[in-house]
Amino acid sequence: MLEMAEPVERIRRAEIIGGRPRAAACLNQADGGSLFRLSQAVLLCILCVAFAGCLPYFEPVSPVLLFGTYLLLAGCIAVCLCFHWPSSRNAASIAPYLGWLLCYFLWGMLVSPNDYVVREGAKVLLKNALIAGAVALAIDRRTVKGFAQLAQIAVLCNLAVCFAEVADPGLVEKIARAHELDATAFNILRPAGLWSNPDEAAFALVFALLLSRWAAGLLGWLGRGGAVVGIFLGASRTGAYLLALCGAFYAWLWLRTRRRFAAWIAVALAAGAGVILAQSGLRENWQVRRFLDFAEETRDSGDVSRVEIARDAIHKALNGPWYGNGLFAFQSNREFPAVLDVPAHNIYLAVWGETGVPLAVAYLLALGFGFSRVFRTPLRKRDAIAVGLMWLCYLVIGFTWHNQFTSFAGMLYIALLFRLPDALALG
């Protein structure tokens, strides 16, 4: 009996001793999980600040504030990786785009005739990596709803600023000059909130509208309404056309689920509303006139149309070296000597003109790969529709916007598009 009792006693002592490390391990794991969730929350807040157009104002307030934000981003990313290493796999969803972006910046800096472009290019590349890393680690199935709700709050805050700008048009210029003294991409008749540029404001509002798919309740509806009002106030043609495109697609889906009689009634009501609009005084509203000016016939003296800008960019790209004119050559004519008199306003032409045909083709392939994942990833139907429309809007925006690599919002959009299919995947 004594011989049998001794092994039993040893087993009990082993369980007691062994229980301590297991309990400690569980405690450490719990602490690590809390730190991981806290870091995710901080990253989401910073991403929301970037989405709302606030980050460009940090440096004029204090360079320490801006660099402190970068350090906070890097620190939260490091904490997420240290305490929840499996989240590092999230970077795989954004890796194809980041790989192309690295090639684009390195090649663009290599072929640029301006040595000081290297310093600025390295800074912009680091910003892209930080924003992409924050999106990869912060956006998952659990946090998509939180980010979507924060985006709606950003819309409503900016809408309040837009109303203030309507009451005091001089505020538009004050806000634009607050982060860029020689700013030109603003119009006192087109309030754009903290985004300053009315076209960039419209792009953010369209993205927020589609993100409202995951923002449930009253906040989601307020965000949708705010986005529509903001696009109208800013009078962005591209934003209005994208809004109409998304609205028409959702209307078509709605009609498909209704009986034929109800569908015909809805179509008749929409046609009647169009006739009333055409015959009413709304047509004389300057925003409506601008939306209907597809050919950009009405513009300020000395301004050139997007078609004329594109024609000049294509000519310069065709007559330039096969390897491109170097980083930023088709994007800016203030900070760096640019090849174009007016920036390209087209990211596809900018990539072609700056880094040549090979990297331009690679860019299209990278975007095509990202877009195709919407159809190759098992998603709920409504999630797939929302992400697919976001991709479609981003691709269209590329024909009118060239700041995707230098704007915080642009960095956020593309990282979000590559990340969302994995974050929302079923199973």
CSV table of C-alpha atoms in Angstrom, one decimal:
chain,number,residue,atom,x,y,z
A,1,MET,CA,0.0,0.0,0.0
A,2,LEU,CA,2.8,2.3,0.8
A,3,GLU,CA,4.5,1.5,-2.5
A,4,MET,CA,1.3,2.5,-4.3
A,5,ALA,CA,0.7,5.7,-2.3
A,6,GLU,CA,4.2,7.0,-3.1
A,7,PRO,CA,3.6,7.3,-6.9
A,8,VAL,CA,0.2,8.9,-6.3
A,9,GLU,CA,1.7,11.5,-4.1
A,10,ARG,CA,4.4,12.2,-6.7
A,11,ILE,CA,1.7,12.7,-9.3
A,12,ARG,CA,-0.2,15.1,-7.1
A,13,ARG,CA,3.0,17.1,-6.3
A,14,ALA,CA,3.8,17.2,-10.1
A,15,GLU,CA,0.3,18.6,-10.8
A,16,ILE,CA,0.6,21.3,-8.2
A,17,ILE,CA,4.1,22.3,-9.3
A,18,GLY,CA,3.2,22.0,-13.0
A,19,GLY,CA,0.0,23.9,-12.5
A,20,ARG,CA,1.8,27.0,-11.6
A,21,PRO,CA,3.6,27.4,-15.0
A,22,ARG,CA,0.3,26.6,-16.8
A,23,ALA,CA,-1.6,29.2,-14.8
A,24,ALA,CA,1.2,31.8,-15.3
A,25,ALA,CA,1.2,31.0,-19.0
A,26,CYS,CA,-2.6,31.5,-19.1
A,27,LEU,CA,-2.2,34.8,-17.3
A,28,ASN,CA,0.5,36.0,-19.6
A,29,GLN,CA,-1.6,35.0,-22.6
A,30,ALA,CA,-4.5,37.0,-21.2
A,31,ASP,CA,-2.3,40.0,-20.7
A,32,GLY,CA,-0.9,39.6,-24.2
A,33,GLY,CA,-4.4,39.4,-25.6
A,34,SER,CA,-5.4,42.6,-23.8
A,35,LEU,CA,-2.3,44.4,-25.1
A,36,PHE,CA,-3.0,43.1,-28.6
A,37,ARG,CA,-6.6,44.4,-28.5
A,38,LEU,CA,-5.5,47.7,-27.1
A,39,SER,CA,-2.9,48.2,-29.8
A,40,GLN,CA,-5.5,47.3,-32.4
A,41,ALA,CA,-7.9,49.9,-31.0
A,42,VAL,CA,-5.1,52.5,-31.1
A,43,LEU,CA,-4.3,51.6,-34.7
A,44,LEU,CA,-8.0,51.8,-35.7
A,45,CYS,CA,-8.2,55.3,-34.2
A,46,ILE,CA,-5.1,56.5,-36.1
A,47,LEU,CA,-6.5,55.0,-39.3
A,48,CYS,CA,-9.7,56.9,-38.7
A,49,VAL,CA,-7.8,60.1,-38.2
A,50,ALA,CA,-6.1,59.5,-41.5
A,51,PHE,CA,-9.4,58.7,-43.2
A,52,ALA,CA,-10.9,61.9,-41.8
A,53,GLY,CA,-8.1,64.0,-43.4
A,54,CYS,CA,-6.5,65.1,-40.1
A,55,LEU,CA,-3.0,63.8,-40.4
A,56,PRO,CA,-1.7,66.5,-42.8
A,57,TYR,CA,-2.4,69.1,-40.2
A,58,PHE,CA,-0.1,67.4,-37.6
A,59,GLU,CA,3.2,68.7,-39.0
A,60,PRO,CA,2.2,72.4,-39.1
A,61,VAL,CA,1.0,72.1,-35.5
A,62,SER,CA,4.2,70.4,-34.4
A,63,PRO,CA,6.6,68.1,-36.3
A,64,VAL,CA,6.9,66.2,-32.9
A,65,LEU,CA,3.2,65.4,-33.1
A,66,LEU,CA,3.5,63.9,-36.6
A,67,PHE,CA,6.7,61.9,-35.8
A,68,GLY,CA,5.1,60.9,-32.5
A,69,THR,CA,2.2,59.5,-34.5
A,70,TYR,CA,4.6,57.5,-36.7
A,71,LEU,CA,6.3,56.1,-33.6
A,72,LEU,CA,3.0,55.2,-32.1
A,73,LEU,CA,2.0,53.4,-35.3
A,74,ALA,CA,5.3,51.5,-35.3
A,75,GLY,CA,5.0,50.7,-31.6
A,76,CYS,CA,1.5,49.3,-31.9
A,77,ILE,CA,2.5,47.2,-34.9
A,78,ALA,CA,5.4,45.8,-32.9
A,79,VAL,CA,3.1,45.0,-29.9
A,80,CYS,CA,0.6,43.2,-32.1
A,81,LEU,CA,3.4,41.1,-33.6
A,82,CYS,CA,5.0,40.4,-30.3
A,83,PHE,CA,1.9,39.4,-28.4
A,84,HIS,CA,-0.2,37.9,-31.2
A,85,TRP,CA,2.2,36.5,-33.8
A,86,PRO,CA,-0.5,34.7,-35.9
A,87,SER,CA,-1.7,38.2,-36.9
A,88,SER,CA,1.5,38.5,-38.9
A,89,ARG,CA,-0.2,36.3,-41.5
A,90,ASN,CA,-2.6,39.2,-42.3
A,91,ALA,CA,0.3,40.9,-44.1
A,92,ALA,CA,0.1,38.3,-46.8
A,93,SER,CA,-3.1,39.8,-48.1
A,94,ILE,CA,-1.3,43.2,-48.7
A,95,ALA,CA,2.1,41.7,-49.7
A,96,PRO,CA,1.5,41.7,-53.5
A,97,TYR,CA,0.8,45.4,-53.6
A,98,LEU,CA,3.6,46.3,-51.2
A,99,GLY,CA,6.0,44.2,-53.3
A,100,TRP,CA,5.0,46.2,-56.4
A,101,LEU,CA,5.2,49.5,-54.5
A,102,LEU,CA,8.7,48.7,-53.3
A,103,CYS,CA,9.8,48.1,-56.9
A,104,TYR,CA,8.1,51.3,-58.1
A,105,PHE,CA,9.8,53.5,-55.5
A,106,LEU,CA,13.2,51.9,-55.9
A,107,TRP,CA,13.1,52.0,-59.7
A,108,GLY,CA,11.7,55.5,-59.7
A,109,MET,CA,14.5,56.7,-57.4
A,110,LEU,CA,17.1,54.9,-59.4
A,111,VAL,CA,16.2,56.5,-62.8
A,112,SER,CA,15.4,60.0,-61.4
A,113,PRO,CA,17.8,62.7,-62.4
A,114,ASN,CA,17.3,64.4,-59.1
A,115,ASP,CA,19.3,63.0,-56.2
A,116,TYR,CA,17.2,64.6,-53.5
A,117,VAL,CA,14.1,62.6,-54.7
A,118,VAL,CA,15.7,59.6,-52.9
A,119,ARG,CA,15.2,61.1,-49.5
A,120,GLU,CA,11.6,62.1,-50.1
A,121,GLY,CA,10.9,58.8,-51.8
A,122,ALA,CA,12.2,56.8,-48.8
A,123,LYS,CA,10.0,58.9,-46.5
A,124,VAL,CA,6.9,58.3,-48.6
A,125,LEU,CA,7.7,54.6,-48.9
A,126,LEU,CA,8.0,54.3,-45.1
A,127,LYS,CA,4.6,56.0,-44.6
A,128,ASN,CA,3.0,53.6,-47.0
A,129,ALA,CA,4.5,50.6,-45.1
A,130,LEU,CA,3.3,52.0,-41.8
A,131,ILE,CA,-0.3,52.6,-43.0
A,132,ALA,CA,-0.4,49.2,-44.8
A,133,GLY,CA,1.0,47.4,-41.7
A,134,ALA,CA,-1.6,49.2,-39.5
A,135,VAL,CA,-4.4,48.1,-41.8
A,136,ALA,CA,-3.2,44.5,-41.9
A,137,LEU,CA,-3.0,44.2,-38.2
A,138,ALA,CA,-6.0,46.3,-37.2
A,139,ILE,CA,-8.6,45.1,-39.6
A,140,ASP,CA,-10.1,41.7,-39.1
A,141,ARG,CA,-13.5,40.1,-38.8
A,142,ARG,CA,-13.9,41.4,-35.3
A,143,THR,CA,-12.9,45.1,-36.0
A,144,VAL,CA,-14.4,45.7,-39.4
A,145,LYS,CA,-17.6,47.0,-37.9
A,146,GLY,CA,-15.7,49.3,-35.5
A,147,PHE,CA,-13.7,50.8,-38.3
A,148,ALA,CA,-16.9,51.3,-40.4
A,149,GLN,CA,-18.5,53.1,-37.6
A,150,LEU,CA,-15.5,55.3,-37.0
A,151,ALA,CA,-15.6,56.2,-40.8
A,152,GLN,CA,-19.2,57.3,-40.4
A,153,ILE,CA,-18.2,59.5,-37.4
A,154,ALA,CA,-15.5,61.0,-39.6
A,155,VAL,CA,-18.0,61.8,-42.3
A,156,LEU,CA,-20.4,63.5,-39.8
A,157,CYS,CA,-17.6,65.6,-38.3
A,158,ASN,CA,-16.4,66.7,-41.7
A,159,LEU,CA,-20.0,67.5,-42.7
A,160,ALA,CA,-20.2,69.8,-39.7
A,161,VAL,CA,-17.0,71.5,-41.0
A,162,CYS,CA,-18.6,71.8,-44.5
A,163,PHE,CA,-21.7,73.5,-43.1
A,164,ALA,CA,-19.3,76.0,-41.3
A,165,GLU,CA,-17.6,76.6,-44.6
A,166,VAL,CA,-20.9,77.3,-46.3
A,167,ALA,CA,-21.7,79.9,-43.7
A,168,ASP,CA,-18.1,81.4,-44.0
A,169,PRO,CA,-16.5,80.6,-47.4
A,170,GLY,CA,-13.3,82.1,-46.3
A,171,LEU,CA,-12.9,79.2,-43.9
A,172,VAL,CA,-12.2,76.9,-46.9
A,173,GLU,CA,-9.0,78.8,-47.7
A,174,LYS,CA,-8.0,79.0,-44.1
A,175,ILE,CA,-8.2,75.2,-43.7
A,176,ALA,CA,-6.3,74.6,-47.0
A,177,ARG,CA,-3.5,77.0,-46.0
A,178,ALA,CA,-3.3,75.4,-42.6
A,179,HIS,CA,-1.4,72.4,-43.9
A,180,GLU,CA,0.0,73.8,-47.1
A,181,LEU,CA,0.8,77.5,-47.5
A,182,ASP,CA,0.8,77.3,-51.3
A,183,ALA,CA,-2.2,75.1,-51.6
A,184,THR,CA,-4.2,75.4,-54.9
A,185,ALA,CA,-6.5,72.4,-54.9
A,186,PHE,CA,-9.4,74.1,-53.2
A,187,ASN,CA,-12.3,76.3,-54.1
A,188,ILE,CA,-14.2,78.6,-51.7
A,189,LEU,CA,-17.4,77.6,-53.4
A,190,ARG,CA,-16.8,73.9,-52.9
A,191,PRO,CA,-16.6,73.1,-49.1
A,192,ALA,CA,-14.6,70.0,-48.5
A,193,GLY,CA,-14.1,69.8,-44.8
A,194,LEU,CA,-10.7,68.8,-43.5
A,195,TRP,CA,-9.9,67.0,-46.8
A,196,SER,CA,-9.6,70.5,-48.3
A,197,ASN,CA,-9.6,69.1,-51.9
A,198,PRO,CA,-13.2,68.6,-52.9
A,199,ASP,CA,-12.4,65.7,-55.1
A,200,GLU,CA,-10.4,63.9,-52.3
A,201,ALA,CA,-13.4,64.7,-50.0
A,202,ALA,CA,-15.8,63.0,-52.5
A,203,PHE,CA,-13.5,59.9,-52.7
A,204,ALA,CA,-13.5,59.6,-48.9
A,205,LEU,CA,-17.3,60.1,-48.8
A,206,VAL,CA,-17.9,57.4,-51.4
A,207,PHE,CA,-15.7,54.9,-49.5
A,208,ALA,CA,-17.5,55.8,-46.3
A,209,LEU,CA,-20.8,55.2,-48.0
A,210,LEU,CA,-19.8,51.7,-49.0
A,211,LEU,CA,-18.2,51.0,-45.6
A,212,SER,CA,-21.6,51.8,-44.0
A,213,ARG,CA,-22.5,48.3,-45.1
A,214,TRP,CA,-20.8,47.2,-41.8
A,215,ALA,CA,-22.0,50.2,-39.7
A,216,ALA,CA,-25.3,49.1,-38.3
A,217,GLY,CA,-28.1,51.1,-36.9
A,218,LEU,CA,-28.7,54.9,-36.9
A,219,LEU,CA,-25.1,55.8,-37.2
A,220,GLY,CA,-24.9,53.9,-40.5
A,221,TRP,CA,-27.9,55.8,-42.0
A,222,LEU,CA,-26.6,59.1,-40.7
A,223,GLY,CA,-23.2,58.4,-42.4
A,224,ARG,CA,-24.9,57.5,-45.7
A,225,GLY,CA,-27.0,60.7,-45.6
A,226,GLY,CA,-23.9,62.8,-44.6
A,227,ALA,CA,-21.9,61.3,-47.5
A,228,VAL,CA,-24.6,62.2,-50.1
A,229,VAL,CA,-24.9,65.8,-48.7
A,230,GLY,CA,-21.1,66.2,-48.6
A,231,ILE,CA,-20.7,65.1,-52.2
A,232,PHE,CA,-23.4,67.5,-53.3
A,233,LEU,CA,-21.8,70.4,-51.4
A,234,GLY,CA,-18.3,69.7,-52.8
A,235,ALA,CA,-19.7,69.4,-56.4
A,236,SER,CA,-17.2,66.8,-57.4
A,237,ARG,CA,-18.2,65.3,-60.8
A,238,THR,CA,-16.2,62.1,-60.2
A,239,GLY,CA,-17.7,61.7,-56.8
A,240,ALA,CA,-21.2,62.3,-58.1
A,241,TYR,CA,-20.8,59.8,-61.0
A,242,LEU,CA,-19.5,57.1,-58.6
A,243,LEU,CA,-22.4,57.8,-56.3
A,244,ALA,CA,-24.8,57.4,-59.2
A,245,LEU,CA,-23.0,54.2,-60.3
A,246,CYS,CA,-23.3,52.6,-56.8
A,247,GLY,CA,-26.8,53.8,-56.4
A,248,ALA,CA,-27.9,52.4,-59.8
A,249,PHE,CA,-26.3,49.1,-59.0
A,250,TYR,CA,-28.0,48.8,-55.6
A,251,ALA,CA,-31.3,49.9,-57.2
A,252,TRP,CA,-30.9,47.1,-59.8
A,253,LEU,CA,-30.3,44.6,-57.1
A,254,TRP,CA,-33.4,45.8,-55.3
A,255,LEU,CA,-35.6,45.6,-58.4
A,256,ARG,CA,-34.5,42.1,-59.0
A,257,THR,CA,-35.9,41.0,-55.7
A,258,ARG,CA,-39.3,42.7,-56.3
A,259,ARG,CA,-42.3,41.7,-58.3
A,260,ARG,CA,-42.4,42.9,-61.9
A,261,PHE,CA,-45.3,45.3,-61.2
A,262,ALA,CA,-43.5,47.0,-58.2
A,263,ALA,CA,-40.4,47.2,-60.3
A,264,TRP,CA,-42.2,49.0,-63.1
A,265,ILE,CA,-43.7,51.4,-60.6
A,266,ALA,CA,-40.3,52.2,-59.2
A,267,VAL,CA,-38.8,52.8,-62.7
A,268,ALA,CA,-41.8,55.1,-63.6
A,269,LEU,CA,-41.3,57.1,-60.4
A,270,ALA,CA,-37.6,57.5,-61.1
A,271,ALA,CA,-38.3,58.6,-64.7
A,272,GLY,CA,-40.8,61.1,-63.4
A,273,ALA,CA,-38.4,62.5,-60.9
A,274,GLY,CA,-35.9,62.9,-63.7
A,275,VAL,CA,-38.4,64.9,-65.8
A,276,ILE,CA,-39.3,67.0,-62.8
A,277,LEU,CA,-35.6,67.7,-62.2
A,278,ALA,CA,-35.0,68.7,-65.8
A,279,GLN,CA,-38.0,71.1,-65.8
A,280,SER,CA,-37.5,72.6,-62.4
A,281,GLY,CA,-35.3,75.3,-61.0
A,282,LEU,CA,-32.9,72.6,-59.6
A,283,ARG,CA,-31.3,72.5,-63.0
A,284,GLU,CA,-30.1,76.1,-62.5
A,285,ASN,CA,-28.3,75.1,-59.3
A,286,TRP,CA,-24.6,75.5,-59.9
A,287,GLN,CA,-23.7,72.2,-58.3
A,288,VAL,CA,-26.3,70.4,-60.6
A,289,ARG,CA,-24.9,72.3,-63.6
A,290,ARG,CA,-21.4,71.2,-62.8
A,291,PHE,CA,-22.5,67.6,-62.4
A,292,LEU,CA,-24.2,67.7,-65.8
A,293,ASP,CA,-21.1,69.3,-67.4
A,294,PHE,CA,-19.6,66.0,-68.6
A,295,ALA,CA,-17.2,67.7,-71.0
A,296,GLU,CA,-15.9,70.3,-68.5
A,297,GLU,CA,-16.9,73.1,-70.7
A,298,THR,CA,-17.4,75.6,-67.8
A,299,ARG,CA,-14.2,76.1,-65.9
A,300,ASP,CA,-12.1,79.0,-64.7
A,301,SER,CA,-10.0,81.0,-67.2
A,302,GLY,CA,-6.6,79.4,-67.7
A,303,ASP,CA,-7.7,76.0,-66.4
A,304,VAL,CA,-7.2,72.9,-68.6
A,305,SER,CA,-9.6,70.0,-68.8
A,306,ARG,CA,-8.7,66.5,-67.6
A,307,VAL,CA,-8.7,65.4,-71.3
A,308,GLU,CA,-6.1,68.0,-72.2
A,309,ILE,CA,-3.9,67.0,-69.1
A,310,ALA,CA,-4.1,63.4,-70.1
A,311,ARG,CA,-3.2,64.1,-73.7
A,312,ASP,CA,-0.1,66.0,-72.6
A,313,ALA,CA,0.9,63.3,-70.1
A,314,ILE,CA,0.6,60.6,-72.8
A,315,HIS,CA,2.7,62.7,-75.2
A,316,LYS,CA,5.4,63.1,-72.5
A,317,ALA,CA,5.3,59.4,-71.6
A,318,LEU,CA,5.6,58.3,-75.2
A,319,ASN,CA,8.5,60.6,-75.9
A,320,GLY,CA,10.3,59.9,-72.7
A,321,PRO,CA,12.8,57.2,-71.9
A,322,TRP,CA,11.5,53.6,-71.8
A,323,TYR,CA,12.6,53.3,-68.2
A,324,GLY,CA,10.6,56.4,-67.2
A,325,ASN,CA,11.3,60.0,-66.1
A,326,GLY,CA,11.8,59.2,-62.4
A,327,LEU,CA,9.8,59.3,-59.2
A,328,PHE,CA,7.3,62.2,-58.8
A,329,ALA,CA,8.0,63.5,-62.3
A,330,PHE,CA,4.3,63.3,-63.3
A,331,GLN,CA,2.9,64.2,-59.9
A,332,SER,CA,4.2,67.5,-58.6
A,333,ASN,CA,5.6,70.7,-60.0
A,334,ARG,CA,6.2,72.5,-56.7
A,335,GLU,CA,8.4,70.3,-54.4
A,336,PHE,CA,10.2,68.7,-57.3
A,337,PRO,CA,10.9,69.7,-61.0
A,338,ALA,CA,8.2,67.9,-62.9
A,339,VAL,CA,8.0,66.9,-66.5
A,340,LEU,CA,4.4,68.1,-66.8
A,341,ASP,CA,3.2,71.7,-66.4
A,342,VAL,CA,0.2,70.3,-64.6
A,343,PRO,CA,0.3,67.1,-62.6
A,344,ALA,CA,-1.1,64.1,-64.4
A,345,HIS,CA,-4.3,63.7,-62.4
A,346,ASN,CA,-4.2,60.1,-63.5
A,347,ILE,CA,-2.3,57.5,-61.5
A,348,TYR,CA,-2.0,55.1,-64.5
A,349,LEU,CA,-0.3,57.7,-66.6
A,350,ALA,CA,1.8,58.8,-63.7
A,351,VAL,CA,3.2,55.3,-63.1
A,352,TRP,CA,3.8,54.9,-66.9
A,353,GLY,CA,5.5,58.3,-67.2
A,354,GLU,CA,7.6,57.9,-64.1
A,355,THR,CA,8.8,54.2,-64.2
A,356,GLY,CA,8.1,53.1,-67.8
A,357,VAL,CA,5.8,50.5,-69.4
A,358,PRO,CA,7.1,47.4,-67.4
A,359,LEU,CA,6.1,48.7,-64.0
A,360,ALA,CA,2.9,50.2,-65.4
A,361,VAL,CA,1.9,46.8,-66.6
A,362,ALA,CA,2.9,45.3,-63.3
A,363,TYR,CA,0.8,47.9,-61.5
A,364,LEU,CA,-2.3,46.8,-63.5
A,365,LEU,CA,-1.5,43.2,-62.8
A,366,ALA,CA,-1.2,43.9,-59.0
A,367,LEU,CA,-4.6,45.8,-59.0
A,368,GLY,CA,-6.2,43.0,-61.1
A,369,PHE,CA,-4.9,40.4,-58.7
A,370,GLY,CA,-6.4,42.3,-55.7
A,371,PHE,CA,-9.7,42.8,-57.5
A,372,SER,CA,-9.9,39.2,-58.4
A,373,ARG,CA,-9.7,38.1,-54.8
A,374,VAL,CA,-13.2,39.5,-54.2
A,375,PHE,CA,-14.5,36.7,-56.5
A,376,ARG,CA,-12.0,34.0,-55.3
A,377,THR,CA,-12.6,34.5,-51.6
A,378,PRO,CA,-15.7,33.0,-50.0
A,379,LEU,CA,-17.7,36.0,-48.9
A,380,ARG,CA,-21.3,36.8,-48.0
A,381,LYS,CA,-23.1,38.2,-51.1
A,382,ARG,CA,-23.6,41.7,-49.6
A,383,ASP,CA,-20.0,41.9,-48.4
A,384,ALA,CA,-18.7,40.9,-51.8
A,385,ILE,CA,-20.9,43.5,-53.5
A,386,ALA,CA,-19.7,46.3,-51.2
A,387,VAL,CA,-16.0,45.4,-51.5
A,388,GLY,CA,-16.4,44.9,-55.3
A,389,LEU,CA,-17.9,48.4,-55.6
A,390,MET,CA,-15.1,49.8,-53.5
A,391,TRP,CA,-12.6,48.3,-55.9
A,392,LEU,CA,-14.5,49.5,-58.9
A,393,CYS,CA,-14.6,53.1,-57.5
A,394,TYR,CA,-10.9,53.0,-56.7
A,395,LEU,CA,-10.1,51.9,-60.2
A,396,VAL,CA,-12.2,54.7,-61.7
A,397,ILE,CA,-10.7,57.3,-59.3
A,398,GLY,CA,-7.3,56.4,-60.7
A,399,PHE,CA,-8.3,58.2,-63.9
A,400,THR,CA,-8.8,61.5,-62.1
A,401,TRP,CA,-6.4,61.3,-59.1
A,402,HIS,CA,-2.6,60.8,-58.9
A,403,ASN,CA,-2.0,61.1,-55.1
A,404,GLN,CA,-2.6,57.4,-54.2
A,405,PHE,CA,1.0,56.9,-53.1
A,406,THR,CA,1.5,60.2,-51.3
A,407,SER,CA,-1.8,60.9,-49.7
A,408,PHE,CA,-2.5,59.2,-46.3
A,409,ALA,CA,-6.1,58.5,-47.4
A,410,GLY,CA,-4.8,57.0,-50.7
A,411,MET,CA,-2.5,54.7,-48.8
A,412,LEU,CA,-5.4,53.6,-46.6
A,413,TYR,CA,-7.8,52.9,-49.4
A,414,ILE,CA,-5.6,50.5,-51.3
A,415,ALA,CA,-4.5,48.7,-48.2
A,416,LEU,CA,-8.1,48.3,-47.1
A,417,LEU,CA,-9.1,46.9,-50.4
A,418,PHE,CA,-6.5,44.2,-50.4
A,419,ARG,CA,-7.2,43.4,-46.7
A,420,LEU,CA,-11.0,43.3,-46.6
A,421,PRO,CA,-11.6,40.0,-48.6
A,422,ASP,CA,-9.5,38.1,-46.0
A,423,ALA,CA,-11.0,40.0,-43.1
A,424,LEU,CA,-14.5,39.2,-44.2
A,425,ALA,CA,-13.9,35.6,-45.5
A,426,LEU,CA,-16.3,32.9,-44.3
A,427,GLY,CA,-15.1,29.9,-42.4
